[in-house]
Amino acid sequence: MKNIFFTPGPSALYFTVEQHIKAALKANIPSISHREKAYVKMQQETTEALRELLKLPDSFTIGFTSSATEVWDRMCENLISNQSLHFVNGAFSEKFHKAALSQGKMAKAIVATPGTNHDLSQVEIDKNVELVSLTQNETSTGAALPVEDIITLRQKYQDPLLAIDAVSSLPVPKFDFNQLDSLYFSVQKSFGLPAGLGVWTFNERCIERAESLRAEGKYHDSYNSILKIVKMSKKHQTTCTPNVLNIYLLGKVVQDMLNKGIKQIRQEAKYKSALLYNLFESHPRLNPFVTEKKYRSITVGVAEVEGGSEKLIRALADKGLNIGNGYGEFKNKHIRIASFPTHSKEQIEMLVDEVNQLDF
Ligand SMILES: *Cc1c(COP(=O)(O)O)cnc(C)c1O
């Protein structure tokens, strides 16, 4: 029986990854030095493909980190002098808030009840806030912010740096990079790659902030500090030995996504998510956790299961269909189902059919 992973990350690998790993081994990619020409060319190919897929302006730097979690620390170190504001709507947005507190920042949080989201047209931001954090797709609850709402907030408050966590949604949402300053993701979610690589994109405003902190003697020169990333990325290199294999695989998968067409990927994402929420709404034992439709994640569907989620998760796993349990306090109450670009319409249809037929 072949296992299919609908877990929200790590998840199923993008369907071409196996073939790219074989090619990488043949080409000795894991053994090449990250200071050699062959590597430099490879990193350049990956970043150029990513720029094309995301429509990322040339003014944005692309940096590689070990994870998205690392990006939180890097932002706290050198983009926030005193005060940040975190829109918390679940576990991941909360973790960034805690990371800022642990670095001694005056990090404020506005908290939305899990399953709901912030009405960004109503919020007030204090003028001392230097960085605003939004989690576009809160993987723990399945609550997402529409890109248009993010733009509305940005237009009202242009001074603070705007940092977006798009870890479990990219490349599905279409961001306008002129309306944000920092955006990051990990590759083991929607890109369908093995874990162990974070991607951090940021603009000149972030660089200027770090430079002015340096001038004030407040710059933290850690191993992946932002200005080191800037310097090395100009040479298509990293500050230390990176996850070379994953940077190679990311370039290949992004190229495959470009060949398929981002429009097609986005259309399919809508269809698959409609199937999932239709299941959550029509099944007698399931309820969508995010009730307000506008805030429903398109890539991670979360449902409450009446009577608990364990039996359903186990029954599906017995059939090789692996879905996620709830996050944290919702562990045994929720199911979380990823519909990432690698998940075909047919696979989601099959999963929905199975849930409808199962007696759990
Ligand atoms: C998974 C996840 C993270 C953390 O990613 P790591 O690769 O584990 O560091 C951060 N934010 C969101 C929304 C996530 O889903």
PDB file of N, CA, C and O in Angstrom, residues 5-10 92 138-142 289 300-305 308-314 316-317 321-338:
ATOM      1  N   PHE A   5       0.818  11.391   2.101  1.00  0.00           N
ATOM      2  CA  PHE A   5       0.862  12.311   3.250  1.00  0.00           C
ATOM      3  C   PHE A   5       0.108  13.598   2.934  1.00  0.00           C
ATOM      4  O   PHE A   5       0.515  14.371   2.078  1.00  0.00           O
ATOM      5  N   PHE A   6      -0.995  13.774   3.659  1.00  0.00           N
ATOM      6  CA  PHE A   6      -1.752  15.028   3.575  1.00  0.00           C
ATOM      7  C   PHE A   6      -1.465  15.862   4.830  1.00  0.00           C
ATOM      8  O   PHE A   6      -2.226  16.759   5.172  1.00  0.00           O
ATOM      9  N   THR A   7      -0.405  15.500   5.535  1.00  0.00           N
ATOM     10  CA  THR A   7      -0.036  16.211   6.751  1.00  0.00           C
ATOM     11  C   THR A   7       0.450  17.615   6.372  1.00  0.00           C
ATOM     12  O   THR A   7       1.008  17.810   5.297  1.00  0.00           O
ATOM     13  N   PRO A   8       0.240  18.590   7.297  1.00  0.00           N
ATOM     14  CA  PRO A   8       0.552  19.977   6.906  1.00  0.00           C
ATOM     15  C   PRO A   8       2.029  20.359   6.991  1.00  0.00           C
ATOM     16  O   PRO A   8       2.353  21.525   6.998  1.00  0.00           O
ATOM     17  N   GLY A   9       2.937  19.414   7.083  1.00  0.00           N
ATOM     18  CA  GLY A   9       4.343  19.727   6.974  1.00  0.00           C
ATOM     19  C   GLY A   9       5.142  19.166   8.131  1.00  0.00           C
ATOM     20  O   GLY A   9       4.846  19.528   9.260  1.00  0.00           O
ATOM     21  N   PRO A  10       6.117  18.273   7.831  1.00  0.00           N
ATOM     22  CA  PRO A  10       6.453  17.778   6.502  1.00  0.00           C
ATOM     23  C   PRO A  10       5.238  17.126   5.855  1.00  0.00           C
ATOM     24  O   PRO A  10       4.314  16.691   6.547  1.00  0.00           O
ATOM     25  N   PHE A  92       1.956  29.388  15.737  1.00  0.00           N
ATOM     26  CA  PHE A  92       3.178  29.849  15.061  1.00  0.00           C
ATOM     27  C   PHE A  92       3.362  31.357  15.221  1.00  0.00           C
ATOM     28  O   PHE A  92       4.474  31.831  15.491  1.00  0.00           O
ATOM     29  N   GLU A 138      -1.899  30.607   9.188  1.00  0.00           N
ATOM     30  CA  GLU A 138      -1.600  30.048  10.515  1.00  0.00           C
ATOM     31  C   GLU A 138      -1.893  28.552  10.470  1.00  0.00           C
ATOM     32  O   GLU A 138      -3.049  28.105  10.552  1.00  0.00           O
ATOM     33  N   THR A 139      -0.833  27.772  10.330  1.00  0.00           N
ATOM     34  CA  THR A 139      -0.942  26.328  10.095  1.00  0.00           C
ATOM     35  C   THR A 139      -1.580  25.597  11.275  1.00  0.00           C
ATOM     36  O   THR A 139      -2.120  24.506  11.107  1.00  0.00           O
ATOM     37  N   SER A 140      -1.501  26.171  12.469  1.00  0.00           N
ATOM     38  CA  SER A 140      -2.041  25.473  13.639  1.00  0.00           C
ATOM     39  C   SER A 140      -3.570  25.503  13.675  1.00  0.00           C
ATOM     40  O   SER A 140      -4.188  24.620  14.266  1.00  0.00           O
ATOM     41  N   THR A 141      -4.174  26.509  13.051  1.00  0.00           N
ATOM     42  CA  THR A 141      -5.637  26.641  13.120  1.00  0.00           C
ATOM     43  C   THR A 141      -6.323  26.639  11.756  1.00  0.00           C
ATOM     44  O   THR A 141      -7.544  26.499  11.682  1.00  0.00           O
ATOM     45  N   GLY A 142      -5.547  26.850  10.677  1.00  0.00           N
ATOM     46  CA  GLY A 142      -6.153  26.944   9.341  1.00  0.00           C
ATOM     47  C   GLY A 142      -6.765  28.309   9.058  1.00  0.00           C
ATOM     48  O   GLY A 142      -7.562  28.452   8.136  1.00  0.00           O
ATOM     49  N   PHE A 289     -13.217  24.484  11.335  1.00  0.00           N
ATOM     50  CA  PHE A 289     -12.812  25.221  12.538  1.00  0.00           C
ATOM     51  C   PHE A 289     -12.890  26.730  12.290  1.00  0.00           C
ATOM     52  O   PHE A 289     -13.264  27.484  13.174  1.00  0.00           O
ATOM     53  N   VAL A 300      -4.345  24.625   3.934  1.00  0.00           N
ATOM     54  CA  VAL A 300      -4.457  23.737   5.109  1.00  0.00           C
ATOM     55  C   VAL A 300      -5.885  23.829   5.650  1.00  0.00           C
ATOM     56  O   VAL A 300      -6.275  24.849   6.215  1.00  0.00           O
ATOM     57  N   GLY A 301      -6.659  22.776   5.452  1.00  0.00           N
ATOM     58  CA  GLY A 301      -8.037  22.746   5.943  1.00  0.00           C
ATOM     59  C   GLY A 301      -8.069  22.137   7.340  1.00  0.00           C
ATOM     60  O   GLY A 301      -7.475  21.082   7.580  1.00  0.00           O
ATOM     61  N   VAL A 302      -8.752  22.813   8.259  1.00  0.00           N
ATOM     62  CA  VAL A 302      -8.831  22.312   9.639  1.00  0.00           C
ATOM     63  C   VAL A 302     -10.298  22.133  10.018  1.00  0.00           C
ATOM     64  O   VAL A 302     -11.119  23.032   9.797  1.00  0.00           O
ATOM     65  N   ALA A 303     -10.619  20.948  10.568  1.00  0.00           N
ATOM     66  CA  ALA A 303     -11.997  20.683  10.979  1.00  0.00           C
ATOM     67  C   ALA A 303     -12.017  20.123  12.393  1.00  0.00           C
ATOM     68  O   ALA A 303     -11.092  19.411  12.823  1.00  0.00           O
ATOM     69  N   GLU A 304     -13.092  20.463  13.120  1.00  0.00           N
ATOM     70  CA  GLU A 304     -13.337  19.838  14.420  1.00  0.00           C
ATOM     71  C   GLU A 304     -14.066  18.532  14.147  1.00  0.00           C
ATOM     72  O   GLU A 304     -14.926  18.473  13.267  1.00  0.00           O
ATOM     73  N   VAL A 305     -13.720  17.510  14.934  1.00  0.00           N
ATOM     74  CA  VAL A 305     -14.398  16.225  14.767  1.00  0.00           C
ATOM     75  C   VAL A 305     -15.216  15.961  16.026  1.00  0.00           C
ATOM     76  O   VAL A 305     -14.655  15.888  17.123  1.00  0.00           O
ATOM     77  N   GLY A 308     -14.061  13.597  18.871  1.00  0.00           N
ATOM     78  CA  GLY A 308     -12.599  13.431  18.824  1.00  0.00           C
ATOM     79  C   GLY A 308     -12.092  12.941  17.468  1.00  0.00           C
ATOM     80  O   GLY A 308     -12.819  12.265  16.732  1.00  0.00           O
ATOM     81  N   SER A 309     -10.839  13.280  17.194  1.00  0.00           N
ATOM     82  CA  SER A 309     -10.315  13.026  15.837  1.00  0.00           C
ATOM     83  C   SER A 309      -9.467  11.769  15.715  1.00  0.00           C
ATOM     84  O   SER A 309      -9.142  11.329  14.617  1.00  0.00           O
ATOM     85  N   GLU A 310      -9.120  11.143  16.861  1.00  0.00           N
ATOM     86  CA  GLU A 310      -8.151  10.042  16.808  1.00  0.00           C
ATOM     87  C   GLU A 310      -8.589   8.868  15.935  1.00  0.00           C
ATOM     88  O   GLU A 310      -7.814   8.347  15.140  1.00  0.00           O
ATOM     89  N   LYS A 311      -9.871   8.476  16.090  1.00  0.00           N
ATOM     90  CA  LYS A 311     -10.347   7.288  15.367  1.00  0.00           C
ATOM     91  C   LYS A 311     -10.317   7.504  13.852  1.00  0.00           C
ATOM     92  O   LYS A 311      -9.924   6.629  13.084  1.00  0.00           O
ATOM     93  N   LEU A 312     -10.744   8.689  13.458  1.00  0.00           N
ATOM     94  CA  LEU A 312     -10.757   8.995  12.025  1.00  0.00           C
ATOM     95  C   LEU A 312      -9.338   9.008  11.459  1.00  0.00           C
ATOM     96  O   LEU A 312      -9.072   8.429  10.392  1.00  0.00           O
ATOM     97  N   ILE A 313      -8.418   9.632  12.216  1.00  0.00           N
ATOM     98  CA  ILE A 313      -7.037   9.721  11.732  1.00  0.00           C
ATOM     99  C   ILE A 313      -6.445   8.315  11.583  1.00  0.00           C
ATOM    100  O   ILE A 313      -5.809   7.989  10.582  1.00  0.00           O
ATOM    101  N   ARG A 314      -6.743   7.442  12.579  1.00  0.00           N
ATOM    102  CA  ARG A 314      -6.213   6.079  12.534  1.00  0.00           C
ATOM    103  C   ARG A 314      -6.831   5.276  11.389  1.00  0.00           C
ATOM    104  O   ARG A 314      -6.144   4.576  10.651  1.00  0.00           O
ATOM    105  N   LEU A 316      -8.027   6.333   8.590  1.00  0.00           N
ATOM    106  CA  LEU A 316      -7.480   6.775   7.302  1.00  0.00           C
ATOM    107  C   LEU A 316      -6.047   6.289   7.124  1.00  0.00           C
ATOM    108  O   LEU A 316      -5.646   5.863   6.033  1.00  0.00           O
ATOM    109  N   ALA A 317      -5.261   6.329   8.226  1.00  0.00           N
ATOM    110  CA  ALA A 317      -3.871   5.871   8.146  1.00  0.00           C
ATOM    111  C   ALA A 317      -3.817   4.394   7.761  1.00  0.00           C
ATOM    112  O   ALA A 317      -2.938   3.959   7.014  1.00  0.00           O
ATOM    113  N   LEU A 321      -3.743   6.761   4.041  1.00  0.00           N
ATOM    114  CA  LEU A 321      -4.019   8.194   3.878  1.00  0.00           C
ATOM    115  C   LEU A 321      -3.683   8.899   5.186  1.00  0.00           C
ATOM    116  O   LEU A 321      -4.406   8.765   6.176  1.00  0.00           O
ATOM    117  N   ASN A 322      -2.572   9.588   5.200  1.00  0.00           N
ATOM    118  CA  ASN A 322      -2.087  10.209   6.441  1.00  0.00           C
ATOM    119  C   ASN A 322      -2.482  11.677   6.489  1.00  0.00           C
ATOM    120  O   ASN A 322      -2.012  12.471   5.685  1.00  0.00           O
ATOM    121  N   ILE A 323      -3.347  11.993   7.452  1.00  0.00           N
ATOM    122  CA  ILE A 323      -3.720  13.394   7.640  1.00  0.00           C
ATOM    123  C   ILE A 323      -3.174  13.857   8.979  1.00  0.00           C
ATOM    124  O   ILE A 323      -2.750  13.048   9.809  1.00  0.00           O
ATOM    125  N   GLY A 324      -3.190  15.161   9.214  1.00  0.00           N
ATOM    126  CA  GLY A 324      -2.621  15.689  10.441  1.00  0.00           C
ATOM    127  C   GLY A 324      -3.626  15.710  11.575  1.00  0.00           C
ATOM    128  O   GLY A 324      -4.836  15.842  11.350  1.00  0.00           O
ATOM    129  N   ASN A 325      -3.106  15.575  12.815  1.00  0.00           N
ATOM    130  CA  ASN A 325      -3.990  15.791  13.960  1.00  0.00           C
ATOM    131  C   ASN A 325      -4.030  17.285  14.277  1.00  0.00           C
ATOM    132  O   ASN A 325      -3.410  18.091  13.579  1.00  0.00           O
ATOM    133  N   GLY A 326      -4.778  17.637  15.316  1.00  0.00           N
ATOM    134  CA  GLY A 326      -4.846  19.039  15.690  1.00  0.00           C
ATOM    135  C   GLY A 326      -3.529  19.505  16.282  1.00  0.00           C
ATOM    136  O   GLY A 326      -2.680  18.696  16.665  1.00  0.00           O
ATOM    137  N   TYR A 327      -3.363  20.821  16.372  1.00  0.00           N
ATOM    138  CA  TYR A 327      -2.119  21.370  16.906  1.00  0.00           C
ATOM    139  C   TYR A 327      -2.308  21.749  18.371  1.00  0.00           C
ATOM    140  O   TYR A 327      -3.298  22.389  18.726  1.00  0.00           O
ATOM    141  N   GLY A 328      -1.347  21.328  19.210  1.00  0.00           N
ATOM    142  CA  GLY A 328      -1.361  21.742  20.617  1.00  0.00           C
ATOM    143  C   GLY A 328      -2.620  21.309  21.329  1.00  0.00           C
ATOM    144  O   GLY A 328      -2.956  20.118  21.355  1.00  0.00           O
ATOM    145  N   GLU A 329      -3.325  22.278  21.897  1.00  0.00           N
ATOM    146  CA  GLU A 329      -4.519  21.969  22.694  1.00  0.00           C
ATOM    147  C   GLU A 329      -5.618  21.264  21.875  1.00  0.00           C
ATOM    148  O   GLU A 329      -6.533  20.678  22.444  1.00  0.00           O
ATOM    149  N   PHE A 330      -5.526  21.339  20.554  1.00  0.00           N
ATOM    150  CA  PHE A 330      -6.565  20.729  19.706  1.00  0.00           C
ATOM    151  C   PHE A 330      -6.158  19.354  19.165  1.00  0.00           C
ATOM    152  O   PHE A 330      -6.814  18.810  18.272  1.00  0.00           O
ATOM    153  N   LYS A 331      -5.065  18.831  19.709  1.00  0.00           N
ATOM    154  CA  LYS A 331      -4.467  17.598  19.191  1.00  0.00           C
ATOM    155  C   LYS A 331      -5.499  16.515  18.852  1.00  0.00           C
ATOM    156  O   LYS A 331      -5.526  15.995  17.736  1.00  0.00           O
ATOM    157  N   ASN A 332      -6.337  16.176  19.826  1.00  0.00           N
ATOM    158  CA  ASN A 332      -7.291  15.081  19.612  1.00  0.00           C
ATOM    159  C   ASN A 332      -8.692  15.554  19.227  1.00  0.00           C
ATOM    160  O   ASN A 332      -9.638  14.766  19.202  1.00  0.00           O
ATOM    161  N   LYS A 333      -8.815  16.831  18.944  1.00  0.00           N
ATOM    162  CA  LYS A 333     -10.127  17.370  18.589  1.00  0.00           C
ATOM    163  C   LYS A 333     -10.227  17.683  17.102  1.00  0.00           C
ATOM    164  O   LYS A 333     -11.307  17.644  16.514  1.00  0.00           O
ATOM    165  N   HIS A 334      -9.099  18.021  16.497  1.00  0.00           N
ATOM    166  CA  HIS A 334      -9.112  18.495  15.109  1.00  0.00           C
ATOM    167  C   HIS A 334      -8.454  17.504  14.157  1.00  0.00           C
ATOM    168  O   HIS A 334      -7.652  16.674  14.565  1.00  0.00           O
ATOM    169  N   ILE A 335      -8.778  17.669  12.883  1.00  0.00           N
ATOM    170  CA  ILE A 335      -7.948  17.113  11.814  1.00  0.00           C
ATOM    171  C   ILE A 335      -7.426  18.301  11.008  1.00  0.00           C
ATOM    172  O   ILE A 335      -8.089  19.342  10.915  1.00  0.00           O
ATOM    173  N   ARG A 336      -6.222  18.149  10.473  1.00  0.00           N
ATOM    174  CA  ARG A 336      -5.672  19.166   9.574  1.00  0.00           C
ATOM    175  C   ARG A 336      -5.238  18.465   8.294  1.00  0.00           C
ATOM    176  O   ARG A 336      -4.518  17.463   8.330  1.00  0.00           O
ATOM    177  N   ILE A 337      -5.725  18.976   7.186  1.00  0.00           N
ATOM    178  CA  ILE A 337      -5.455  18.335   5.893  1.00  0.00           C
ATOM    179  C   ILE A 337      -4.789  19.339   4.959  1.00  0.00           C
ATOM    180  O   ILE A 337      -5.331  20.415   4.687  1.00  0.00           O
ATOM    181  N   ALA A 338      -3.603  18.969   4.482  1.00  0.00           N
ATOM    182  CA  ALA A 338      -2.904  19.845   3.538  1.00  0.00           C
ATOM    183  C   ALA A 338      -3.383  19.569   2.127  1.00  0.00           C
ATOM    184  O   ALA A 338      -3.588  18.407   1.742  1.00  0.00           O
TER     185      ALA A 338
END
